Amino acid sequence: MKAIQKIRDEHRSISAVLHALKQLARDAQDARVKPDFAVFRAILHYIDQFPEQLHHPKENEYLFPSIVARVPKAQTLIDSLCAEHKEGERLIRELERALVLFEDSWPDGAPEFLKTVEAYADFHWKHMRKEEEQVLPLAERSLSERDWQAIDWAFDANNDPIAGVKERDFNTLFSRIVSLAPAPVGFAEPWRKSTA
Ligand SMILES: [Fe+2]
Ligand SMILES: [Fe+2]
């Protein structure tokens, strides 16, 4: 069940980045301190690309269909998760718009940006919790060894050269966020008071 571990690991990565985003959006509430918008752009790029291009497709294409094949009554649950994947695509666009607006209007617009960030993070956390508490245990209970072999094979990045490259890109992007974010989120210097 390497695939289950991989999904859990990816949830942890997404969760860590959401925590960082929330913390930095809170830090950005002080109108005297200009945030480094590059770190917000890097974080949004990460949460846009990582779930959209790597995480959700694996769930949609490999894990979910196997569960429905074994447990047809799980269809409603799986449909709701697929709908949330689509809703997530819309919400990340909204978050990107909110960031552009905040950067253009800074120091105004900080509370609105924080509100959008919190709504997005809550949505994503609820979604991942639903998968962790309902879908993964169901998969562990109902899928056969053969099902797992097929899913694990599909999830193994070595079998998919494109996914392998993407995974490396995400690690690079994650390191970039850590290098851009001020402590305690990352290793960069604290944001300085604006002299403007
Ligand atoms: Fe998902
Ligand atoms: Fe997930």
PDB file of N, CA and C in Angstrom, residues 114-187:
ATOM      1  N   LEU A 114      -6.610  37.979   4.032  1.00  0.00           N
ATOM      2  CA  LEU A 114      -6.566  36.961   5.094  1.00  0.00           C
ATOM      3  C   LEU A 114      -7.842  36.121   5.091  1.00  0.00           C
ATOM      4  N   LYS A 115      -8.984  36.780   4.887  1.00  0.00           N
ATOM      5  CA  LYS A 115     -10.273  36.071   4.875  1.00  0.00           C
ATOM      6  C   LYS A 115     -10.303  35.031   3.743  1.00  0.00           C
ATOM      7  N   THR A 116      -9.832  35.432   2.580  1.00  0.00           N
ATOM      8  CA  THR A 116      -9.822  34.507   1.435  1.00  0.00           C
ATOM      9  C   THR A 116      -8.875  33.343   1.695  1.00  0.00           C
ATOM     10  N   VAL A 117      -7.703  33.650   2.287  1.00  0.00           N
ATOM     11  CA  VAL A 117      -6.723  32.600   2.603  1.00  0.00           C
ATOM     12  C   VAL A 117      -7.326  31.603   3.592  1.00  0.00           C
ATOM     13  N   GLU A 118      -7.990  32.134   4.641  1.00  0.00           N
ATOM     14  CA  GLU A 118      -8.552  31.240   5.658  1.00  0.00           C
ATOM     15  C   GLU A 118      -9.661  30.366   5.081  1.00  0.00           C
ATOM     16  N   ALA A 119     -10.476  30.957   4.221  1.00  0.00           N
ATOM     17  CA  ALA A 119     -11.567  30.179   3.608  1.00  0.00           C
ATOM     18  C   ALA A 119     -10.979  29.057   2.746  1.00  0.00           C
ATOM     19  N   TYR A 120      -9.934  29.382   1.995  1.00  0.00           N
ATOM     20  CA  TYR A 120      -9.315  28.364   1.127  1.00  0.00           C
ATOM     21  C   TYR A 120      -8.672  27.248   1.959  1.00  0.00           C
ATOM     22  N   ALA A 121      -7.925  27.650   2.985  1.00  0.00           N
ATOM     23  CA  ALA A 121      -7.233  26.656   3.823  1.00  0.00           C
ATOM     24  C   ALA A 121      -8.250  25.741   4.514  1.00  0.00           C
ATOM     25  N   ASP A 122      -9.345  26.330   5.023  1.00  0.00           N
ATOM     26  CA  ASP A 122     -10.371  25.513   5.690  1.00  0.00           C
ATOM     27  C   ASP A 122     -11.000  24.531   4.719  1.00  0.00           C
ATOM     28  N   PHE A 123     -11.284  25.009   3.509  1.00  0.00           N
ATOM     29  CA  PHE A 123     -11.878  24.142   2.482  1.00  0.00           C
ATOM     30  C   PHE A 123     -10.962  22.949   2.207  1.00  0.00           C
ATOM     31  N   HIS A 124      -9.681  23.254   2.017  1.00  0.00           N
ATOM     32  CA  HIS A 124      -8.729  22.195   1.652  1.00  0.00           C
ATOM     33  C   HIS A 124      -8.511  21.209   2.804  1.00  0.00           C
ATOM     34  N   TRP A 125      -8.458  21.745   4.022  1.00  0.00           N
ATOM     35  CA  TRP A 125      -8.266  20.867   5.184  1.00  0.00           C
ATOM     36  C   TRP A 125      -9.451  19.916   5.345  1.00  0.00           C
ATOM     37  N   LYS A 126     -10.672  20.476   5.184  1.00  0.00           N
ATOM     38  CA  LYS A 126     -11.877  19.634   5.304  1.00  0.00           C
ATOM     39  C   LYS A 126     -11.838  18.520   4.273  1.00  0.00           C
ATOM     40  N   HIS A 127     -11.424  18.886   3.056  1.00  0.00           N
ATOM     41  CA  HIS A 127     -11.361  17.905   1.967  1.00  0.00           C
ATOM     42  C   HIS A 127     -10.365  16.783   2.313  1.00  0.00           C
ATOM     43  N   MET A 128      -9.202  17.168   2.761  1.00  0.00           N
ATOM     44  CA  MET A 128      -8.173  16.155   3.069  1.00  0.00           C
ATOM     45  C   MET A 128      -8.595  15.303   4.266  1.00  0.00           C
ATOM     46  N   ARG A 129      -9.254  15.932   5.244  1.00  0.00           N
ATOM     47  CA  ARG A 129      -9.708  15.177   6.413  1.00  0.00           C
ATOM     48  C   ARG A 129     -10.733  14.121   6.002  1.00  0.00           C
ATOM     49  N   LYS A 130     -11.633  14.523   5.089  1.00  0.00           N
ATOM     50  CA  LYS A 130     -12.641  13.576   4.584  1.00  0.00           C
ATOM     51  C   LYS A 130     -11.948  12.380   3.921  1.00  0.00           C
ATOM     52  N   GLU A 131     -10.904  12.660   3.159  1.00  0.00           N
ATOM     53  CA  GLU A 131     -10.176  11.557   2.506  1.00  0.00           C
ATOM     54  C   GLU A 131      -9.460  10.681   3.536  1.00  0.00           C
ATOM     55  N   GLU A 132      -8.831  11.350   4.496  1.00  0.00           N
ATOM     56  CA  GLU A 132      -8.061  10.594   5.503  1.00  0.00           C
ATOM     57  C   GLU A 132      -8.981   9.748   6.390  1.00  0.00           C
ATOM     58  N   GLU A 133     -10.147  10.337   6.761  1.00  0.00           N
ATOM     59  CA  GLU A 133     -11.018   9.641   7.721  1.00  0.00           C
ATOM     60  C   GLU A 133     -11.979   8.673   7.066  1.00  0.00           C
ATOM     61  N   GLN A 134     -12.367   8.948   5.812  1.00  0.00           N
ATOM     62  CA  GLN A 134     -13.377   8.080   5.186  1.00  0.00           C
ATOM     63  C   GLN A 134     -12.836   7.250   4.033  1.00  0.00           C
ATOM     64  N   VAL A 135     -12.089   7.909   3.122  1.00  0.00           N
ATOM     65  CA  VAL A 135     -11.688   7.199   1.901  1.00  0.00           C
ATOM     66  C   VAL A 135     -10.523   6.236   2.136  1.00  0.00           C
ATOM     67  N   LEU A 136      -9.479   6.702   2.800  1.00  0.00           N
ATOM     68  CA  LEU A 136      -8.305   5.841   2.959  1.00  0.00           C
ATOM     69  C   LEU A 136      -8.616   4.597   3.798  1.00  0.00           C
ATOM     70  N   PRO A 137      -9.348   4.738   4.937  1.00  0.00           N
ATOM     71  CA  PRO A 137      -9.695   3.511   5.677  1.00  0.00           C
ATOM     72  C   PRO A 137     -10.573   2.566   4.852  1.00  0.00           C
ATOM     73  N   LEU A 138     -11.482   3.141   4.060  1.00  0.00           N
ATOM     74  CA  LEU A 138     -12.342   2.314   3.205  1.00  0.00           C
ATOM     75  C   LEU A 138     -11.494   1.560   2.183  1.00  0.00           C
ATOM     76  N   ALA A 139     -10.529   2.262   1.611  1.00  0.00           N
ATOM     77  CA  ALA A 139      -9.631   1.620   0.626  1.00  0.00           C
ATOM     78  C   ALA A 139      -8.840   0.501   1.300  1.00  0.00           C
ATOM     79  N   GLU A 140      -8.340   0.773   2.497  1.00  0.00           N
ATOM     80  CA  GLU A 140      -7.543  -0.243   3.207  1.00  0.00           C
ATOM     81  C   GLU A 140      -8.383  -1.486   3.510  1.00  0.00           C
ATOM     82  N   ARG A 141      -9.653  -1.260   3.810  1.00  0.00           N
ATOM     83  CA  ARG A 141     -10.534  -2.390   4.152  1.00  0.00           C
ATOM     84  C   ARG A 141     -10.965  -3.182   2.931  1.00  0.00           C
ATOM     85  N   SER A 142     -11.192  -2.481   1.802  1.00  0.00           N
ATOM     86  CA  SER A 142     -11.920  -3.166   0.729  1.00  0.00           C
ATOM     87  C   SER A 142     -11.099  -3.553  -0.499  1.00  0.00           C
ATOM     88  N   LEU A 143      -9.943  -2.960  -0.705  1.00  0.00           N
ATOM     89  CA  LEU A 143      -9.206  -3.290  -1.929  1.00  0.00           C
ATOM     90  C   LEU A 143      -8.370  -4.560  -1.758  1.00  0.00           C
ATOM     91  N   SER A 144      -8.275  -5.289  -2.861  1.00  0.00           N
ATOM     92  CA  SER A 144      -7.520  -6.542  -2.820  1.00  0.00           C
ATOM     93  C   SER A 144      -6.038  -6.283  -3.075  1.00  0.00           C
ATOM     94  N   GLU A 145      -5.243  -7.319  -2.871  1.00  0.00           N
ATOM     95  CA  GLU A 145      -3.807  -7.198  -3.115  1.00  0.00           C
ATOM     96  C   GLU A 145      -3.531  -6.804  -4.572  1.00  0.00           C
ATOM     97  N   ARG A 146      -4.332  -7.392  -5.472  1.00  0.00           N
ATOM     98  CA  ARG A 146      -4.170  -7.084  -6.909  1.00  0.00           C
ATOM     99  C   ARG A 146      -4.499  -5.623  -7.206  1.00  0.00           C
ATOM    100  N   ASP A 147      -5.585  -5.133  -6.558  1.00  0.00           N
ATOM    101  CA  ASP A 147      -5.951  -3.712  -6.739  1.00  0.00           C
ATOM    102  C   ASP A 147      -4.763  -2.841  -6.331  1.00  0.00           C
ATOM    103  N   TRP A 148      -4.176  -3.186  -5.185  1.00  0.00           N
ATOM    104  CA  TRP A 148      -3.077  -2.368  -4.659  1.00  0.00           C
ATOM    105  C   TRP A 148      -1.858  -2.423  -5.564  1.00  0.00           C
ATOM    106  N   GLN A 149      -1.625  -3.593  -6.124  1.00  0.00           N
ATOM    107  CA  GLN A 149      -0.466  -3.709  -7.028  1.00  0.00           C
ATOM    108  C   GLN A 149      -0.606  -2.715  -8.179  1.00  0.00           C
ATOM    109  N   ALA A 150      -1.817  -2.690  -8.766  1.00  0.00           N
ATOM    110  CA  ALA A 150      -2.055  -1.797  -9.914  1.00  0.00           C
ATOM    111  C   ALA A 150      -1.937  -0.333  -9.489  1.00  0.00           C
ATOM    112  N   ILE A 151      -2.523  -0.012  -8.327  1.00  0.00           N
ATOM    113  CA  ILE A 151      -2.497   1.392  -7.865  1.00  0.00           C
ATOM    114  C   ILE A 151      -1.070   1.801  -7.497  1.00  0.00           C
ATOM    115  N   ASP A 152      -0.389   0.931  -6.770  1.00  0.00           N
ATOM    116  CA  ASP A 152       0.992   1.246  -6.375  1.00  0.00           C
ATOM    117  C   ASP A 152       1.875   1.427  -7.607  1.00  0.00           C
ATOM    118  N   TRP A 153       1.648   0.597  -8.610  1.00  0.00           N
ATOM    119  CA  TRP A 153       2.446   0.709  -9.835  1.00  0.00           C
ATOM    120  C   TRP A 153       2.210   2.078 -10.468  1.00  0.00           C
ATOM    121  N   ALA A 154       0.916   2.465 -10.522  1.00  0.00           N
ATOM    122  CA  ALA A 154       0.573   3.758 -11.138  1.00  0.00           C
ATOM    123  C   ALA A 154       1.133   4.923 -10.321  1.00  0.00           C
ATOM    124  N   PHE A 155       1.165   4.745  -9.001  1.00  0.00           N
ATOM    125  CA  PHE A 155       1.633   5.826  -8.136  1.00  0.00           C
ATOM    126  C   PHE A 155       3.152   5.933  -8.090  1.00  0.00           C
ATOM    127  N   ASP A 156       3.810   4.881  -8.542  1.00  0.00           N
ATOM    128  CA  ASP A 156       5.263   4.887  -8.484  1.00  0.00           C
ATOM    129  C   ASP A 156       5.814   5.827  -9.562  1.00  0.00           C
ATOM    130  N   ALA A 157       6.408   6.924  -9.102  1.00  0.00           N
ATOM    131  CA  ALA A 157       6.864   7.944 -10.047  1.00  0.00           C
ATOM    132  C   ALA A 157       7.867   7.375 -11.056  1.00  0.00           C
ATOM    133  N   ASN A 158       8.562   6.313 -10.685  1.00  0.00           N
ATOM    134  CA  ASN A 158       9.556   5.752 -11.615  1.00  0.00           C
ATOM    135  C   ASN A 158       8.910   5.165 -12.865  1.00  0.00           C
ATOM    136  N   ASN A 159       7.603   4.851 -12.756  1.00  0.00           N
ATOM    137  CA  ASN A 159       6.900   4.310 -13.913  1.00  0.00           C
ATOM    138  C   ASN A 159       6.341   5.411 -14.801  1.00  0.00           C
ATOM    139  N   ASP A 160       6.439   6.616 -14.357  1.00  0.00           N
ATOM    140  CA  ASP A 160       5.889   7.735 -15.114  1.00  0.00           C
ATOM    141  C   ASP A 160       6.936   8.848 -15.152  1.00  0.00           C
ATOM    142  N   PRO A 161       7.699   8.919 -16.255  1.00  0.00           N
ATOM    143  CA  PRO A 161       8.797   9.891 -16.290  1.00  0.00           C
ATOM    144  C   PRO A 161       8.326  11.324 -16.096  1.00  0.00           C
ATOM    145  N   ILE A 162       7.116  11.626 -16.559  1.00  0.00           N
ATOM    146  CA  ILE A 162       6.638  13.013 -16.419  1.00  0.00           C
ATOM    147  C   ILE A 162       6.369  13.314 -14.947  1.00  0.00           C
ATOM    148  N   ALA A 163       5.691  12.374 -14.271  1.00  0.00           N
ATOM    149  CA  ALA A 163       5.420  12.574 -12.839  1.00  0.00           C
ATOM    150  C   ALA A 163       6.725  12.693 -12.069  1.00  0.00           C
ATOM    151  N   GLY A 164       7.739  11.916 -12.473  1.00  0.00           N
ATOM    152  CA  GLY A 164       9.036  11.964 -11.802  1.00  0.00           C
ATOM    153  C   GLY A 164       9.638  13.357 -11.873  1.00  0.00           C
ATOM    154  N   VAL A 165       9.572  13.950 -13.057  1.00  0.00           N
ATOM    155  CA  VAL A 165      10.118  15.299 -13.235  1.00  0.00           C
ATOM    156  C   VAL A 165       9.329  16.286 -12.376  1.00  0.00           C
ATOM    157  N   LYS A 166       7.992  16.142 -12.420  1.00  0.00           N
ATOM    158  CA  LYS A 166       7.154  17.070 -11.652  1.00  0.00           C
ATOM    159  C   LYS A 166       7.486  17.002 -10.167  1.00  0.00           C
ATOM    160  N   GLU A 167       7.658  15.785  -9.681  1.00  0.00           N
ATOM    161  CA  GLU A 167       7.922  15.622  -8.258  1.00  0.00           C
ATOM    162  C   GLU A 167       9.190  16.382  -7.852  1.00  0.00           C
ATOM    163  N   ARG A 168      10.198  16.302  -8.716  1.00  0.00           N
ATOM    164  CA  ARG A 168      11.443  17.032  -8.431  1.00  0.00           C
ATOM    165  C   ARG A 168      11.184  18.531  -8.442  1.00  0.00           C
ATOM    166  N   ASP A 169      10.351  18.980  -9.420  1.00  0.00           N
ATOM    167  CA  ASP A 169      10.035  20.407  -9.494  1.00  0.00           C
ATOM    168  C   ASP A 169       9.367  20.878  -8.210  1.00  0.00           C
ATOM    169  N   PHE A 170       8.472  20.043  -7.669  1.00  0.00           N
ATOM    170  CA  PHE A 170       7.759  20.441  -6.463  1.00  0.00           C
ATOM    171  C   PHE A 170       8.696  20.535  -5.269  1.00  0.00           C
ATOM    172  N   ASN A 171       9.670  19.637  -5.223  1.00  0.00           N
ATOM    173  CA  ASN A 171      10.643  19.721  -4.137  1.00  0.00           C
ATOM    174  C   ASN A 171      11.422  21.029  -4.235  1.00  0.00           C
ATOM    175  N   THR A 172      11.774  21.407  -5.468  1.00  0.00           N
ATOM    176  CA  THR A 172      12.495  22.675  -5.689  1.00  0.00           C
ATOM    177  C   THR A 172      11.635  23.851  -5.251  1.00  0.00           C
ATOM    178  N   LEU A 173      10.353  23.784  -5.630  1.00  0.00           N
ATOM    179  CA  LEU A 173       9.432  24.868  -5.298  1.00  0.00           C
ATOM    180  C   LEU A 173       9.248  24.975  -3.779  1.00  0.00           C
ATOM    181  N   PHE A 174       9.171  23.815  -3.128  1.00  0.00           N
ATOM    182  CA  PHE A 174       9.020  23.789  -1.668  1.00  0.00           C
ATOM    183  C   PHE A 174      10.240  24.456  -1.014  1.00  0.00           C
ATOM    184  N   SER A 175      11.436  24.127  -1.503  1.00  0.00           N
ATOM    185  CA  SER A 175      12.657  24.732  -0.955  1.00  0.00           C
ATOM    186  C   SER A 175      12.656  26.243  -1.171  1.00  0.00           C
ATOM    187  N   ARG A 176      12.110  26.659  -2.317  1.00  0.00           N
ATOM    188  CA  ARG A 176      12.058  28.085  -2.618  1.00  0.00           C
ATOM    189  C   ARG A 176      11.167  28.813  -1.617  1.00  0.00           C
ATOM    190  N   ILE A 177      10.020  28.201  -1.283  1.00  0.00           N
ATOM    191  CA  ILE A 177       9.110  28.808  -0.304  1.00  0.00           C
ATOM    192  C   ILE A 177       9.843  28.975   1.027  1.00  0.00           C
ATOM    193  N   VAL A 178      10.539  27.918   1.439  1.00  0.00           N
ATOM    194  CA  VAL A 178      11.239  27.961   2.735  1.00  0.00           C
ATOM    195  C   VAL A 178      12.331  29.037   2.713  1.00  0.00           C
ATOM    196  N   SER A 179      12.997  29.196   1.574  1.00  0.00           N
ATOM    197  CA  SER A 179      14.075  30.191   1.526  1.00  0.00           C
ATOM    198  C   SER A 179      13.526  31.617   1.454  1.00  0.00           C
ATOM    199  N   LEU A 180      12.288  31.780   0.955  1.00  0.00           N
ATOM    200  CA  LEU A 180      11.708  33.123   0.833  1.00  0.00           C
ATOM    201  C   LEU A 180      10.944  33.559   2.083  1.00  0.00           C
ATOM    202  N   ALA A 181      10.412  32.579   2.825  1.00  0.00           N
ATOM    203  CA  ALA A 181       9.542  32.909   3.959  1.00  0.00           C
ATOM    204  C   ALA A 181      10.366  33.308   5.180  1.00  0.00           C
ATOM    205  N   PRO A 182       9.928  34.368   5.883  1.00  0.00           N
ATOM    206  CA  PRO A 182      10.651  34.759   7.097  1.00  0.00           C
ATOM    207  C   PRO A 182      10.439  33.743   8.219  1.00  0.00           C
ATOM    208  N   ALA A 183      11.353  33.708   9.171  1.00  0.00           N
ATOM    209  CA  ALA A 183      11.232  32.831  10.342  1.00  0.00           C
ATOM    210  C   ALA A 183       9.965  33.218  11.113  1.00  0.00           C
ATOM    211  N   PRO A 184       9.251  32.309  11.762  1.00  0.00           N
ATOM    212  CA  PRO A 184       9.611  30.895  11.948  1.00  0.00           C
ATOM    213  C   PRO A 184       9.119  29.976  10.821  1.00  0.00           C
ATOM    214  N   VAL A 185       8.431  30.550   9.811  1.00  0.00           N
ATOM    215  CA  VAL A 185       7.925  29.710   8.714  1.00  0.00           C
ATOM    216  C   VAL A 185       9.082  29.197   7.860  1.00  0.00           C
ATOM    217  N   GLY A 186      10.022  30.095   7.549  1.00  0.00           N
ATOM    218  CA  GLY A 186      11.166  29.717   6.714  1.00  0.00           C
ATOM    219  C   GLY A 186      12.448  30.298   7.278  1.00  0.00           C
ATOM    220  N   PHE A 187      13.409  30.535   6.383  1.00  0.00           N
ATOM    221  CA  PHE A 187      14.730  30.971   6.855  1.00  0.00           C
ATOM    222  C   PHE A 187      15.093  32.392   6.450  1.00  0.00           C
TER     223      PHE A 187
END
